[in-house]
CSV table of C-alpha atoms in Angstrom, one decimal:
chain,number,residue,atom,x,y,z
E,1,MET,CA,0.0,0.0,0.0
E,2,LYS,CA,1.1,3.6,-0.6
E,3,LEU,CA,0.9,6.8,1.4
E,4,SER,CA,-1.9,8.2,-0.9
E,5,HIS,CA,-4.2,5.4,0.2
E,6,PHE,CA,-4.4,6.9,3.7
E,7,GLY,CA,-5.6,10.5,2.9
E,8,PHE,CA,-9.0,11.8,3.8
E,9,GLU,CA,-10.7,15.1,4.4
E,10,LEU,CA,-11.4,15.8,8.0
E,11,PRO,CA,-13.8,18.7,8.9
E,12,GLU,CA,-12.1,21.0,11.4
E,13,GLU,CA,-15.1,20.9,13.8
E,14,LEU,CA,-14.4,17.2,14.5
E,15,LEU,CA,-11.0,18.0,16.1
E,16,ALA,CA,-11.4,17.4,19.8
E,17,GLU,CA,-10.0,20.4,21.8
E,18,TYR,CA,-11.3,19.0,25.1
E,19,PRO,CA,-12.0,15.4,26.3
E,20,SER,CA,-15.4,14.1,27.4
E,21,GLU,CA,-16.4,15.4,30.8
E,22,HIS,CA,-16.2,11.8,32.1
E,23,ARG,CA,-13.4,9.8,30.5
E,24,ASP,CA,-15.4,6.6,29.9
E,25,GLU,CA,-18.4,8.5,28.3
E,26,ALA,CA,-16.6,9.2,25.1
E,27,ARG,CA,-18.3,7.6,22.1
E,28,LEU,CA,-17.1,4.1,21.0
E,29,MET,CA,-17.3,2.7,17.5
E,30,VAL,CA,-17.1,-1.1,17.6
E,31,LEU,CA,-15.7,-2.8,14.5
E,32,ASN,CA,-16.2,-6.6,14.2
E,33,ARG,CA,-13.7,-7.8,11.6
E,34,LYS,CA,-15.3,-11.2,11.1
E,35,GLU,CA,-18.9,-10.0,10.7
E,36,GLN,CA,-17.8,-6.7,9.1
E,37,THR,CA,-20.3,-4.8,11.3
E,38,ILE,CA,-20.1,-1.4,12.9
E,39,GLU,CA,-21.9,-0.6,16.2
E,40,HIS,CA,-22.1,2.7,18.0
E,41,LYS,CA,-21.7,2.6,21.8
E,42,TYR,CA,-20.1,4.5,24.7
E,43,PHE,CA,-16.6,3.7,26.0
E,44,LYS,CA,-18.0,2.3,29.3
E,45,ASP,CA,-19.9,-0.3,27.2
E,46,ILE,CA,-16.5,-1.9,26.4
E,47,ILE,CA,-17.0,-4.2,29.4
E,48,ASP,CA,-19.6,-6.1,27.4
E,49,TYR,CA,-17.0,-7.3,25.0
E,50,PHE,CA,-14.7,-8.9,27.5
E,51,ASP,CA,-14.9,-12.1,29.6
E,52,GLU,CA,-13.0,-13.6,32.5
E,53,ASP,CA,-9.3,-14.2,31.8
E,54,ASP,CA,-9.2,-12.0,28.7
E,55,VAL,CA,-6.2,-9.7,28.7
E,56,MET,CA,-5.8,-6.0,28.2
E,57,VAL,CA,-2.2,-4.8,27.4
E,58,LEU,CA,-1.8,-1.3,28.9
E,59,ASN,CA,1.1,1.1,28.2
E,60,ASP,CA,1.9,2.5,31.7
E,61,THR,CA,4.2,5.3,30.4
E,62,LYS,CA,3.8,8.7,32.1
E,63,VAL,CA,4.0,12.0,30.2
E,64,PHE,CA,6.4,14.5,31.6
E,65,PRO,CA,6.0,18.3,31.1
E,66,ALA,CA,8.2,18.5,28.1
E,67,ARG,CA,7.5,21.9,26.7
E,68,LEU,CA,9.6,24.8,28.1
E,69,TYR,CA,9.9,28.4,27.2
E,70,GLY,CA,13.2,30.2,27.5
E,71,ASN,CA,14.8,33.5,26.4
E,72,LYS,CA,17.9,33.7,24.2
E,73,GLU,CA,20.9,35.6,25.7
E,74,LYS,CA,21.4,39.2,24.5
E,75,THR,CA,18.3,39.4,22.3
E,76,GLY,CA,15.8,38.0,24.8
E,77,ALA,CA,13.9,36.3,22.0
E,78,ARG,CA,11.3,33.8,23.3
E,79,ILE,CA,12.3,30.2,22.3
E,80,GLU,CA,10.2,27.1,22.7
E,81,VAL,CA,12.2,24.1,23.8
E,82,PHE,CA,10.6,20.6,23.5
E,83,LEU,CA,12.4,18.0,25.6
E,84,LEU,CA,12.7,14.7,23.6
E,85,ARG,CA,15.0,12.5,25.6
E,86,GLU,CA,17.8,12.6,28.2
E,87,LEU,CA,21.1,11.6,26.7
E,88,ASN,CA,23.3,11.8,29.8
E,89,GLU,CA,22.1,12.2,33.4
E,90,GLU,CA,25.5,13.3,34.8
E,91,GLN,CA,26.2,15.9,32.2
E,92,ARG,CA,22.5,16.9,31.9
E,93,LEU,CA,22.5,16.5,28.2
E,94,TRP,CA,19.2,16.4,26.4
E,95,ASP,CA,17.9,16.0,22.8
E,96,VAL,CA,15.4,18.7,22.1
E,97,LEU,CA,13.5,20.5,19.4
E,98,VAL,CA,13.6,24.3,19.3
E,99,ASP,CA,11.3,26.8,17.7
E,100,PRO,CA,12.1,29.1,15.9
E,101,ALA,CA,15.1,27.0,15.0
E,102,ARG,CA,16.8,29.5,12.7
E,103,LYS,CA,17.7,31.7,15.7
E,104,ILE,CA,19.4,28.9,17.7
E,105,ARG,CA,23.0,28.1,16.9
E,106,ILE,CA,25.8,26.1,18.6
E,107,GLY,CA,27.2,28.2,21.5
E,108,ASN,CA,23.9,30.1,22.2
E,109,LYS,CA,22.6,30.2,25.8
E,110,LEU,CA,19.0,30.0,26.8
E,111,TYR,CA,17.6,31.2,30.2
E,112,PHE,CA,14.6,29.7,31.8
E,113,GLY,CA,12.3,30.9,34.6
E,114,GLU,CA,11.8,34.4,36.1
E,115,ASP,CA,15.0,34.1,38.2
E,116,GLU,CA,16.9,32.6,35.2
E,117,ASN,CA,18.7,30.2,37.4
E,118,LEU,CA,18.3,27.4,34.9
E,119,VAL,CA,20.5,27.9,31.8
E,120,ALA,CA,21.0,25.7,28.8
E,121,GLU,CA,23.9,25.9,26.3
E,122,VAL,CA,23.4,24.6,22.7
E,123,ILE,CA,26.3,22.2,22.0
E,124,ASP,CA,25.1,20.4,18.8
E,125,ASN,CA,22.7,20.5,15.9
E,126,THR,CA,21.0,17.2,15.3
E,127,THR,CA,18.3,18.0,12.6
E,128,SER,CA,16.8,21.2,11.2
E,129,ARG,CA,14.9,21.8,14.4
E,130,GLY,CA,16.8,19.4,16.7
E,131,ARG,CA,19.5,20.5,19.1
E,132,THR,CA,21.5,19.0,21.9
E,133,LEU,CA,21.4,21.1,25.1
E,134,ARG,CA,23.6,21.0,28.2
E,135,PHE,CA,21.6,22.3,31.1
E,136,LEU,CA,23.5,24.2,33.8
E,137,TYR,CA,21.9,24.3,37.2
E,138,ASP,CA,23.3,24.9,40.6
E,139,GLY,CA,21.8,22.0,42.5
E,140,SER,CA,21.6,18.2,42.7
E,141,TYR,CA,20.2,16.1,39.8
E,142,LYS,CA,17.0,15.5,41.8
E,143,GLU,CA,16.6,19.3,42.3
E,144,PHE,CA,17.4,19.8,38.6
E,145,ARG,CA,14.5,17.4,37.6
E,146,ILE,CA,12.1,19.1,40.0
E,147,LYS,CA,13.0,22.5,38.4
E,148,LEU,CA,12.4,21.0,34.9
E,149,ASN,CA,9.0,19.8,36.0
E,150,GLU,CA,8.2,23.2,37.6
E,151,LEU,CA,9.0,25.1,34.4
E,152,GLY,CA,7.6,22.6,31.9
E,153,GLU,CA,4.2,22.6,30.4
E,154,THR,CA,1.9,19.7,29.5
E,155,PRO,CA,2.9,18.9,25.9
E,156,LEU,CA,-0.5,19.1,24.2
E,157,PRO,CA,-0.5,18.2,20.5
E,158,LYS,CA,0.1,21.2,18.2
E,159,TYR,CA,-3.3,20.9,16.6
E,160,ILE,CA,-5.0,21.9,19.9
E,161,LYS,CA,-4.9,25.6,19.3
E,162,ARG,CA,-6.1,26.8,22.8
E,163,ASP,CA,-3.7,27.5,25.6
E,164,VAL,CA,-2.7,24.8,28.0
E,165,GLU,CA,-4.9,24.8,31.1
E,166,PRO,CA,-4.0,23.5,34.6
E,167,GLU,CA,-6.5,20.7,34.2
E,168,ASP,CA,-4.6,19.4,31.1
E,169,GLU,CA,-1.9,17.9,33.4
E,170,GLY,CA,-4.4,15.4,34.6
E,171,ARG,CA,-6.5,15.1,31.5
E,172,TYR,CA,-3.5,14.2,29.4
E,173,GLN,CA,-2.3,11.4,31.6
E,174,THR,CA,-3.8,7.9,31.8
E,175,ILE,CA,-4.9,6.8,35.2
E,176,PHE,CA,-2.5,3.8,35.1
E,177,ALA,CA,0.5,6.0,34.2
E,178,LYS,CA,3.6,5.0,36.3
E,179,ASN,CA,6.9,5.3,34.5
E,180,GLU,CA,7.8,8.8,33.4
E,181,GLY,CA,9.4,9.3,30.0
E,182,ALA,CA,6.8,10.0,27.3
E,183,VAL,CA,6.3,13.3,25.5
E,184,ALA,CA,2.8,12.3,24.4
E,185,ALA,CA,0.1,10.3,26.1
E,186,PRO,CA,-0.9,6.8,24.8
E,187,THR,CA,-4.3,8.3,24.0
E,188,ALA,CA,-6.4,5.2,23.8
E,189,GLY,CA,-5.8,4.7,27.5
E,190,LEU,CA,-7.2,8.1,28.3
E,191,HIS,CA,-10.7,6.8,28.1
E,192,PHE,CA,-10.4,4.5,31.1
E,193,SER,CA,-11.8,5.7,34.4
E,194,LYS,CA,-10.9,4.2,37.8
E,195,HIS,CA,-14.5,2.9,38.0
E,196,LEU,CA,-14.3,1.2,34.6
E,197,LEU,CA,-11.0,-0.4,35.4
E,198,LYS,CA,-12.4,-1.7,38.6
E,199,ARG,CA,-15.4,-3.2,36.9
E,200,LEU,CA,-13.2,-4.9,34.3
E,201,GLU,CA,-11.1,-6.3,37.2
E,202,ILE,CA,-14.1,-7.6,39.0
E,203,LYS,CA,-15.2,-9.3,35.8
E,204,GLY,CA,-11.9,-11.2,35.8
E,205,VAL,CA,-10.1,-9.3,33.0
E,206,ASN,CA,-6.3,-9.4,33.4
E,207,PHE,CA,-4.0,-6.4,32.8
E,208,ALA,CA,-0.5,-6.7,31.4
E,209,GLU,CA,1.4,-3.5,31.8
E,210,VAL,CA,4.2,-2.7,29.3
E,211,THR,CA,6.2,0.6,29.1
E,212,LEU,CA,6.7,2.3,25.7
E,213,HIS,CA,7.9,5.9,26.1
E,214,VAL,CA,6.0,7.7,23.3
E,215,GLY,CA,8.3,10.1,21.4
E,216,LEU,CA,7.4,12.6,18.7
E,217,GLY,CA,8.5,10.0,16.0
E,218,THR,CA,5.0,8.5,16.3
E,219,PHE,CA,3.6,11.7,14.9
E,220,ASN,CA,6.3,12.5,12.3
E,221,PRO,CA,4.6,12.9,8.9
E,222,VAL,CA,5.3,10.1,6.4
E,223,GLU,CA,6.9,11.8,3.4
E,224,VAL,CA,7.5,8.9,1.1
E,225,GLU,CA,4.8,7.3,-1.2
E,226,ASP,CA,6.5,3.9,-0.8
E,227,LEU,CA,5.8,3.1,2.9
E,228,SER,CA,8.6,0.6,3.1
E,229,LYS,CA,11.0,3.5,2.8
E,230,HIS,CA,9.7,5.3,5.9
E,231,LYS,CA,11.9,5.1,9.0
E,232,MET,CA,10.3,5.4,12.5
E,233,ASP,CA,12.2,7.1,15.3
E,234,SER,CA,13.2,4.7,18.0
E,235,GLU,CA,11.3,4.6,21.3
E,236,GLU,CA,12.3,3.1,24.6
E,237,LEU,CA,10.4,-0.2,25.5
E,238,LYS,CA,10.3,-2.4,28.5
E,239,ILE,CA,8.3,-5.6,28.9
E,240,ASN,CA,8.8,-7.5,32.1
E,241,GLU,CA,8.3,-11.2,33.1
E,242,LEU,CA,4.9,-10.6,34.7
E,243,ALA,CA,3.4,-9.0,31.6
E,244,VAL,CA,4.9,-11.8,29.5
E,245,ASP,CA,3.3,-14.5,31.7
E,246,ILE,CA,-0.1,-12.8,31.6
E,247,VAL,CA,-0.1,-12.4,27.8
E,248,ASN,CA,1.2,-15.9,27.1
E,249,THR,CA,-1.3,-17.5,29.4
E,250,GLY,CA,-4.0,-15.7,27.6
E,251,LEU,CA,-2.7,-16.8,24.2
E,252,LYS,CA,-2.4,-20.4,25.4
E,253,ASN,CA,-6.0,-20.4,26.6
E,254,LYS,CA,-7.2,-18.7,23.4
E,255,LYS,CA,-8.5,-15.6,25.2
E,256,ARG,CA,-9.0,-12.1,23.9
E,257,ILE,CA,-5.7,-10.2,24.0
E,258,CYS,CA,-6.5,-6.5,23.6
E,259,ALA,CA,-3.8,-4.0,22.8
E,260,VAL,CA,-4.9,-0.7,24.4
E,261,GLY,CA,-3.6,1.7,21.8
E,262,THR,CA,-1.2,1.7,18.9
E,263,THR,CA,1.7,2.0,21.4
E,264,ALA,CA,0.7,-1.1,23.3
E,265,MET,CA,0.3,-2.9,19.9
E,266,ARG,CA,3.7,-1.8,18.7
E,267,ALA,CA,5.2,-2.8,22.1
E,268,VAL,CA,4.0,-6.4,21.9
E,269,GLU,CA,4.7,-6.8,18.2
E,270,SER,CA,8.3,-5.7,18.9
E,271,ALA,CA,8.9,-8.6,21.2
E,272,VAL,CA,7.6,-11.7,19.5
E,273,SER,CA,9.4,-15.0,19.8
E,274,SER,CA,9.9,-17.3,16.8
E,275,ASN,CA,7.0,-19.5,18.1
E,276,GLY,CA,4.6,-16.5,18.3
E,277,LYS,CA,4.8,-15.9,22.0
E,278,LEU,CA,5.7,-12.7,23.9
E,279,ASN,CA,9.2,-12.2,25.1
E,280,GLU,CA,10.7,-9.9,27.8
E,281,PHE,CA,12.2,-6.8,26.3
E,282,ASP,CA,14.4,-4.0,27.5
E,283,GLY,CA,15.7,-1.7,24.8
E,284,TRP,CA,14.5,0.4,21.9
E,285,THR,CA,12.0,-0.2,19.0
E,286,ASN,CA,11.5,1.5,15.7
E,287,LYS,CA,8.9,-1.0,14.5
E,288,PHE,CA,6.6,0.4,11.8
E,289,ILE,CA,3.4,-1.6,11.2
E,290,PHE,CA,1.5,-1.0,7.9
E,291,PRO,CA,-0.6,-3.2,5.6
E,292,PRO,CA,-0.2,-6.0,4.9
E,293,TYR,CA,1.0,-7.2,8.3
E,294,GLU,CA,0.5,-10.5,10.2
E,295,PHE,CA,-0.2,-9.8,13.9
E,296,SER,CA,1.2,-12.3,16.3
E,297,ILE,CA,0.0,-11.4,19.8
E,298,ALA,CA,-3.1,-9.2,20.0
E,299,ASN,CA,-6.4,-10.2,18.4
E,300,CYS,CA,-8.3,-7.1,19.6
E,301,MET,CA,-7.4,-3.4,19.7
E,302,ILE,CA,-8.6,-0.1,21.2
E,303,THR,CA,-7.6,3.0,19.4
E,304,ASN,CA,-8.6,6.6,18.7
E,305,PHE,CA,-9.5,8.2,15.4
E,306,HIS,CA,-6.2,9.3,13.8
E,307,THR,CA,-4.8,11.9,11.4
E,308,PRO,CA,-4.8,11.4,7.7
E,309,LYS,CA,-1.6,9.7,6.4
E,310,SER,CA,-0.4,8.9,9.9
E,311,THR,CA,1.5,5.8,11.0
E,312,LEU,CA,-1.2,5.3,13.6
E,313,LEU,CA,-3.9,5.1,10.9
E,314,MET,CA,-1.7,2.7,8.9
E,315,MET,CA,-1.5,0.4,11.9
E,316,ALA,CA,-5.2,0.4,12.5
E,317,SER,CA,-5.7,-0.3,8.8
E,318,ALA,CA,-3.3,-3.2,8.9
E,319,PHE,CA,-5.3,-4.7,11.8
E,320,ALA,CA,-8.9,-4.1,10.7
E,321,GLY,CA,-8.4,-4.2,7.0
E,322,HIS,CA,-8.0,-1.1,4.8
E,323,ASP,CA,-11.4,-1.1,3.2
E,324,PHE,CA,-13.2,-1.7,6.5
E,325,ILE,CA,-11.2,1.1,8.2
E,326,LYS,CA,-12.1,3.4,5.3
E,327,LYS,CA,-15.8,2.6,5.7
E,328,ALA,CA,-15.5,3.1,9.5
E,329,TYR,CA,-13.9,6.5,9.1
E,330,ASP,CA,-16.5,7.7,6.5
E,331,GLU,CA,-19.2,6.7,9.0
E,332,ALA,CA,-17.3,8.4,11.9
E,333,ILE,CA,-17.2,11.7,10.0
E,334,LYS,CA,-20.9,11.4,9.0
E,335,GLU,CA,-21.8,10.6,12.7
E,336,LYS,CA,-19.6,13.4,13.9
E,337,TYR,CA,-17.2,11.4,16.0
E,338,LYS,CA,-14.4,13.4,17.5
E,339,PHE,CA,-10.9,12.8,16.3
E,340,TYR,CA,-7.4,12.8,17.8
E,341,SER,CA,-6.0,12.8,21.3
E,342,TYR,CA,-9.1,14.0,23.2
E,343,GLY,CA,-11.5,12.4,20.7
E,344,ASP,CA,-13.6,9.3,20.7
E,345,ALA,CA,-12.5,5.7,20.5
E,346,MET,CA,-12.7,2.6,18.4
E,347,LEU,CA,-12.7,-1.1,19.5
E,348,ILE,CA,-11.6,-3.5,16.8
E,349,ILE,CA,-12.5,-7.1,17.6
């Protein structure tokens, strides 16, 4: 399949700037791949599709406040710095994106906060907008990280045009977030409320937690028509023994194994053994899933409605079937489902 197969026109009013008032009351479109049927439900109805000993794979990554604003030395120009990943804890080196990038060169210094006691020096160019910064802060590493958190802002996606609100810190975090390291939320998980998770637990559904730290690479536009030429950025992934046991027991017993989100799906598909079981994993993955693709672990998927020509849409398309996803998206637009991070959800069974 080619990039042009994944384009569609999305009316602007269907972009969700805010989530549902109650997480689990977002709308839910249910796609049955075998029957080729589409149902319209609410997210809390998801419990009706799961039985005892079915498995949900959750991505427990936690978003950190990755967007900072600093001022350039001498000119005082306001510069946005988006923290991507820590390169060296001791030297306080970080990979970042800067905007506007044309103003930021090697050797420049940026000052953060009203007291300007956090300073960063640009020590390398990585891409057109990418830089390596060395942070200078008079305090311990722990104090430095506290300072970053104080100054940082919840990194809402760029298409949300409103200002960040204090409530976004909670809204843009799943309730099962544990391990800090993501610059974007695994958004399918945002629909779960504590109450819904409890109900699923009481019903006997098992939860396997994996950690995939979502980077901006997930959202990088695909710029090649031949999808096999697209390179995904690497993201850090950890899958422990407990998660492996839960998933493999579910597989053995022919239970429903549901990947909650494209990140959970990419996580498990990055750690498949030669006999089709899940392996432990501690490293980085740049796995890119697009049609045609043979899935090994999950036989069910929860996801949001994604941007045209995105790698996320391509994965959903590989899982549900391209024509079926196209039909579902046409219906979603007609029925005014909300799209993207704070939007509505889809269950593919």
